[in-house]
mmCIF file of C-alpha atoms in Angstrom:
data_model
loop_
_atom_site.group_PDB
_atom_site.id
_atom_site.type_symbol
_atom_site.label_atom_id
_atom_site.label_comp_id
_atom_site.label_asym_id
_atom_site.label_seq_id
_atom_site.Cartn_x
_atom_site.Cartn_y
_atom_site.Cartn_z
ATOM 1 C CA MET A 1 0.000 0.000 0.000
ATOM 2 C CA PHE A 2 1.272 3.449 -0.979
ATOM 3 C CA LYS A 3 1.942 5.712 1.988
ATOM 4 C CA PHE A 4 3.300 9.250 1.905
ATOM 5 C CA THR A 5 4.628 11.454 4.694
ATOM 6 C CA SER A 6 3.709 15.144 4.748
ATOM 7 C CA SER A 7 7.361 16.101 4.204
ATOM 8 C CA GLU A 8 7.534 13.772 1.185
ATOM 9 C CA VAL A 9 4.471 15.391 -0.409
ATOM 10 C CA ARG A 10 5.971 18.830 0.261
ATOM 11 C CA ASP A 11 9.307 17.849 -1.309
ATOM 12 C CA LEU A 12 7.603 16.360 -4.393
ATOM 13 C CA ILE A 13 5.574 19.549 -4.944
ATOM 14 C CA ILE A 14 8.602 21.833 -4.543
ATOM 15 C CA ALA A 15 10.741 19.696 -6.855
ATOM 16 C CA PHE A 16 7.941 19.512 -9.445
ATOM 17 C CA ILE A 17 7.490 23.302 -9.539
ATOM 18 C CA VAL A 18 11.200 24.133 -9.681
ATOM 19 C CA ILE A 19 12.052 21.477 -12.288
ATOM 20 C CA SER A 20 9.123 22.654 -14.441
ATOM 21 C CA LEU A 21 10.472 26.197 -14.213
ATOM 22 C CA CYS A 22 13.941 24.956 -15.157
ATOM 23 C CA PHE A 23 12.695 23.260 -18.329
ATOM 24 C CA ALA A 24 10.683 26.372 -19.211
ATOM 25 C CA ILE A 25 13.790 28.537 -18.860
ATOM 26 C CA ALA A 26 15.906 26.074 -20.856
ATOM 27 C CA ASN A 27 13.369 26.139 -23.712
ATOM 28 C CA ALA A 28 12.409 29.833 -23.633
ATOM 29 C CA GLY A 29 15.661 31.493 -22.609
ATOM 30 C CA ARG A 30 15.433 34.616 -20.485
ATOM 31 C CA ASP A 31 12.208 35.903 -22.025
ATOM 32 C CA VAL A 32 9.923 36.146 -18.971
ATOM 33 C CA ASN A 33 6.710 36.228 -21.027
ATOM 34 C CA ALA A 34 7.782 33.171 -23.010
ATOM 35 C CA ILE A 35 8.690 31.344 -19.794
ATOM 36 C CA LEU A 36 5.297 32.093 -18.242
ATOM 37 C CA SER A 37 3.493 31.018 -21.420
ATOM 38 C CA LEU A 38 5.478 27.805 -21.708
ATOM 39 C CA LEU A 39 5.422 26.865 -18.020
ATOM 40 C CA PRO A 40 1.837 25.465 -17.840
ATOM 41 C CA LEU A 41 2.450 23.346 -20.957
ATOM 42 C CA ILE A 42 5.742 21.992 -19.658
ATOM 43 C CA MET A 43 4.182 21.207 -16.285
ATOM 44 C CA VAL A 44 2.071 18.500 -17.936
ATOM 45 C CA GLY A 45 5.116 16.664 -19.278
ATOM 46 C CA VAL A 46 7.252 17.283 -16.209
ATOM 47 C CA GLY A 47 4.357 16.523 -13.870
ATOM 48 C CA ALA A 48 3.756 13.173 -15.495
ATOM 49 C CA GLY A 49 7.445 12.477 -16.046
ATOM 50 C CA PHE A 50 8.947 13.550 -12.748
ATOM 51 C CA ILE A 51 6.218 12.465 -10.344
ATOM 52 C CA LEU A 52 5.563 9.099 -11.975
ATOM 53 C CA HIS A 53 9.319 8.473 -12.318
ATOM 54 C CA GLU A 54 9.742 8.827 -8.568
ATOM 55 C CA LEU A 55 6.568 6.857 -7.834
ATOM 56 C CA GLY A 56 7.954 4.084 -10.047
ATOM 57 C CA HIS A 57 10.956 3.784 -7.723
ATOM 58 C CA LYS A 58 8.728 3.970 -4.663
ATOM 59 C CA PHE A 59 6.248 1.364 -5.933
ATOM 60 C CA VAL A 60 8.909 -1.235 -6.781
ATOM 61 C CA SER A 61 10.720 -0.608 -3.476
ATOM 62 C CA MET A 62 7.516 -1.161 -1.521
ATOM 63 C CA LYS A 63 6.700 -4.194 -3.682
ATOM 64 C CA TYR A 64 9.845 -5.778 -2.269
ATOM 65 C CA GLY A 65 8.762 -4.861 1.256
ATOM 66 C CA TYR A 66 11.024 -1.846 1.793
ATOM 67 C CA TRP A 67 10.003 1.581 3.044
ATOM 68 C CA ALA A 68 10.780 4.223 0.412
ATOM 69 C CA GLU A 69 10.473 7.996 0.596
ATOM 70 C CA PHE A 70 11.270 10.883 -1.759
ATOM 71 C CA LYS A 71 13.565 13.518 -0.310
ATOM 72 C CA LEU A 72 14.492 16.852 -1.807
ATOM 73 C CA TRP A 73 18.095 17.727 -2.641
ATOM 74 C CA PRO A 74 18.264 21.556 -2.407
ATOM 75 C CA GLN A 75 21.738 21.726 -3.972
ATOM 76 C CA GLY A 76 20.487 19.653 -6.907
ATOM 77 C CA LEU A 77 17.550 22.015 -7.404
ATOM 78 C CA LEU A 78 19.864 25.021 -7.359
ATOM 79 C CA PHE A 79 22.227 23.383 -9.853
ATOM 80 C CA ALA A 80 19.268 22.522 -12.121
ATOM 81 C CA LEU A 81 18.183 26.169 -12.025
ATOM 82 C CA ILE A 82 21.691 27.388 -12.874
ATOM 83 C CA THR A 83 22.136 24.961 -15.773
ATOM 84 C CA SER A 84 18.709 25.871 -17.189
ATOM 85 C CA PHE A 85 20.078 29.323 -18.065
ATOM 86 C CA LEU A 86 22.750 27.549 -20.134
ATOM 87 C CA GLY A 87 20.088 25.797 -22.212
ATOM 88 C CA PHE A 88 19.954 22.390 -20.539
ATOM 89 C CA VAL A 89 18.737 20.973 -17.241
ATOM 90 C CA PHE A 90 20.799 18.849 -14.871
ATOM 91 C CA ALA A 91 17.682 17.254 -13.417
ATOM 92 C CA ALA A 92 18.619 15.923 -9.984
ATOM 93 C CA PRO A 93 16.162 17.601 -7.581
ATOM 94 C CA GLY A 94 16.068 14.694 -5.154
ATOM 95 C CA ALA A 95 15.598 10.963 -4.996
ATOM 96 C CA VAL A 96 13.523 8.164 -3.544
ATOM 97 C CA TYR A 97 15.474 6.706 -0.642
ATOM 98 C CA THR A 98 14.884 3.025 0.014
ATOM 99 C CA TYR A 99 15.540 1.927 3.580
ATOM 100 C CA ALA A 100 16.948 -1.584 3.793
ATOM 101 C CA ASN A 101 19.565 -3.339 5.889
ATOM 102 C CA TYR A 102 20.620 -5.348 2.854
ATOM 103 C CA MET A 103 19.712 -5.279 -0.820
ATOM 104 C CA THR A 104 21.034 -7.350 -3.733
ATOM 105 C CA ASP A 105 22.304 -5.688 -6.917
ATOM 106 C CA GLU A 106 19.358 -7.261 -8.756
ATOM 107 C CA ILE A 107 16.700 -5.720 -6.531
ATOM 108 C CA ASN A 108 18.536 -2.382 -6.459
ATOM 109 C CA GLY A 109 18.757 -2.481 -10.252
ATOM 110 C CA LYS A 110 15.073 -3.279 -10.667
ATOM 111 C CA ILE A 111 14.097 -0.454 -8.313
ATOM 112 C CA SER A 112 16.403 1.930 -10.173
ATOM 113 C CA ILE A 113 15.265 1.048 -13.695
ATOM 114 C CA ALA A 114 11.592 1.536 -12.815
ATOM 115 C CA GLY A 115 11.823 5.336 -13.072
ATOM 116 C CA PRO A 116 13.457 5.527 -16.536
ATOM 117 C CA ILE A 117 11.102 2.825 -17.850
ATOM 118 C CA VAL A 118 8.148 4.976 -16.733
ATOM 119 C CA ASN A 119 9.645 7.937 -18.637
ATOM 120 C CA ILE A 120 10.160 5.874 -21.804
ATOM 121 C CA ILE A 121 6.569 4.617 -21.686
ATOM 122 C CA LEU A 122 5.219 8.133 -21.067
ATOM 123 C CA ALA A 123 7.301 9.521 -23.934
ATOM 124 C CA LEU A 124 5.851 6.920 -26.296
ATOM 125 C CA ILE A 125 2.316 7.669 -25.060
ATOM 126 C CA PHE A 126 2.853 11.397 -25.671
ATOM 127 C CA LEU A 127 4.263 10.617 -29.119
ATOM 128 C CA GLY A 128 1.293 8.397 -29.936
ATOM 129 C CA ILE A 129 -1.154 11.146 -28.979
ATOM 130 C CA ALA A 130 0.866 13.679 -30.982
ATOM 131 C CA VAL A 131 0.630 11.429 -34.035
ATOM 132 C CA SER A 132 -3.134 10.966 -33.581
ATOM 133 C CA VAL A 133 -3.896 14.711 -33.291
ATOM 134 C CA TYR A 134 -1.361 16.095 -35.782
ATOM 135 C CA GLN A 135 -3.704 16.371 -38.760
ATOM 136 C CA SER A 136 -6.397 18.038 -36.660
ATOM 137 C CA ALA A 137 -3.803 20.373 -35.104
ATOM 138 C CA LEU A 138 -3.271 21.975 -38.496
ATOM 139 C CA TYR A 139 -6.811 23.392 -38.384
ATOM 140 C CA SER A 140 -7.731 23.584 -34.705
ATOM 141 C CA GLU A 141 -6.129 25.709 -31.968
ATOM 142 C CA THR A 142 -7.265 23.213 -29.327
ATOM 143 C CA TYR A 143 -5.617 20.281 -31.086
ATOM 144 C CA ALA A 144 -2.568 22.433 -31.807
ATOM 145 C CA LEU A 145 -2.233 23.050 -28.065
ATOM 146 C CA ILE A 146 -2.598 19.332 -27.354
ATOM 147 C CA PHE A 147 0.106 18.628 -29.939
ATOM 148 C CA ILE A 148 2.487 21.128 -28.314
ATOM 149 C CA VAL A 149 1.903 19.604 -24.870
ATOM 150 C CA CYS A 150 2.547 16.115 -26.243
ATOM 151 C CA ALA A 151 5.651 17.235 -28.152
ATOM 152 C CA LEU A 152 7.072 18.712 -24.952
ATOM 153 C CA GLY A 153 5.997 15.620 -23.010
ATOM 154 C CA TYR A 154 7.835 13.364 -25.459
ATOM 155 C CA SER A 155 10.997 15.478 -25.420
ATOM 156 C CA ILE A 156 11.117 15.932 -21.640
ATOM 157 C CA ASN A 157 10.393 12.297 -20.774
ATOM 158 C CA SER A 158 12.911 11.023 -23.318
ATOM 159 C CA PHE A 159 15.536 13.308 -21.813
ATOM 160 C CA LEU A 160 14.664 12.324 -18.236
ATOM 161 C CA ALA A 161 15.009 8.631 -19.117
ATOM 162 C CA ALA A 162 18.342 9.078 -20.900
ATOM 163 C CA PHE A 163 19.754 11.399 -18.234
ATOM 164 C CA ASN A 164 18.840 9.132 -15.330
ATOM 165 C CA LEU A 165 20.311 6.100 -17.094
ATOM 166 C CA LEU A 166 23.762 7.683 -17.280
ATOM 167 C CA PRO A 167 26.158 5.522 -15.192
ATOM 168 C CA ILE A 168 27.329 8.519 -13.185
ATOM 169 C CA GLY A 169 27.461 8.853 -9.410
ATOM 170 C CA ASN A 170 24.187 7.982 -7.737
ATOM 171 C CA LEU A 171 22.038 8.151 -10.879
ATOM 172 C CA ASP A 172 19.829 5.183 -11.776
ATOM 173 C CA GLY A 173 22.164 4.093 -14.557
ATOM 174 C CA SER A 174 24.976 3.164 -12.160
ATOM 175 C CA LYS A 175 22.747 0.755 -10.245
ATOM 176 C CA VAL A 176 21.188 -0.751 -13.376
ATOM 177 C CA LEU A 177 24.656 -1.268 -14.855
ATOM 178 C CA ASN A 178 25.851 -3.014 -11.689
ATOM 179 C CA TRP A 179 22.875 -5.344 -11.950
ATOM 180 C CA ASN A 180 22.704 -6.180 -15.665
ATOM 181 C CA PHE A 181 24.825 -4.675 -18.456
ATOM 182 C CA GLY A 182 22.540 -5.982 -21.213
ATOM 183 C CA ILE A 183 19.396 -4.396 -19.764
ATOM 184 C CA TRP A 184 21.257 -1.140 -19.122
ATOM 185 C CA ILE A 185 22.639 -0.876 -22.670
ATOM 186 C CA VAL A 186 19.256 -1.616 -24.259
ATOM 187 C CA THR A 187 17.324 0.903 -22.141
ATOM 188 C CA ILE A 188 19.875 3.706 -22.427
ATOM 189 C CA ALA A 189 20.102 3.094 -26.193
ATOM 190 C CA ILE A 190 16.315 3.400 -26.557
ATOM 191 C CA ALA A 191 16.152 6.508 -24.372
ATOM 192 C CA GLY A 192 19.209 7.996 -26.093
ATOM 193 C CA ILE A 193 17.811 7.491 -29.599
ATOM 194 C CA MET A 194 14.470 8.994 -28.565
ATOM 195 C CA THR A 195 16.246 12.010 -27.067
ATOM 196 C CA VAL A 196 18.502 12.520 -30.092
ATOM 197 C CA LEU A 197 15.491 12.372 -32.415
ATOM 198 C CA SER A 198 13.696 15.070 -30.411
ATOM 199 C CA MET A 199 16.807 17.282 -30.385
ATOM 200 C CA THR A 200 17.749 16.849 -34.041
ATOM 201 C CA ILE A 201 14.814 16.323 -36.372
ATOM 202 C CA GLY A 202 12.259 17.528 -33.810
ATOM 203 C CA VAL A 203 8.958 16.027 -32.723
ATOM 204 C CA GLN A 204 6.908 17.573 -35.538
ATOM 205 C CA ASP A 205 9.127 16.123 -38.262
ATOM 206 C CA LEU A 206 9.266 12.816 -36.387
ATOM 207 C CA VAL A 207 5.472 12.702 -36.383
ATOM 208 C CA ARG A 208 5.387 13.553 -40.105
ATOM 209 C CA ILE A 209 7.822 10.690 -40.801
ATOM 210 C CA ILE A 210 5.644 8.271 -38.798
ATOM 211 C CA LEU A 211 2.572 9.436 -40.716
ATOM 212 C CA GLY A 212 4.446 9.266 -44.035
ATOM 213 C CA ILE A 213 3.733 12.858 -45.033
#
């Protein structure tokens, strides 16, 4: 059964707001009006991506009988804010801490990979919706808005998956790699390709390629 402490809920809300702001700044630059316009749209992708990523870790931890709780990392939030002004986001606002006297590399790896897998699935869902509404978005402002939200959702979730799978420090990738190299290489390759596609050809052209137009 999912249980949350009041401090955990507070930390999740703070991290969600600040990380959303960071992605808005990274995409809009220092234009305040553009940031404010983009922020609500980005919050959908970040809200789904960030919150469900952390809940993925928490759910698998609790599935194995461990207590798990998200805790904010203030220094990580500050660093994310600083890097956003450079055009990218070092997204490490906090982490789900699993409390266990002993844990195998396999269980630790499965707990760690849950978050990036959630992001990959969400990115594909956003992409699927973007594909389904693209034609209508050409003639409808409502569908155009939905397409923009989904394009941002795809890009952000792809990036979050790829970033967290990097085998650096305490990121998820280090623990997945310690558990199973094959699973790590496949997941980071998928997330990496999805991220590169969003950064190079862009989501709109990717959708057009999928639709064959």
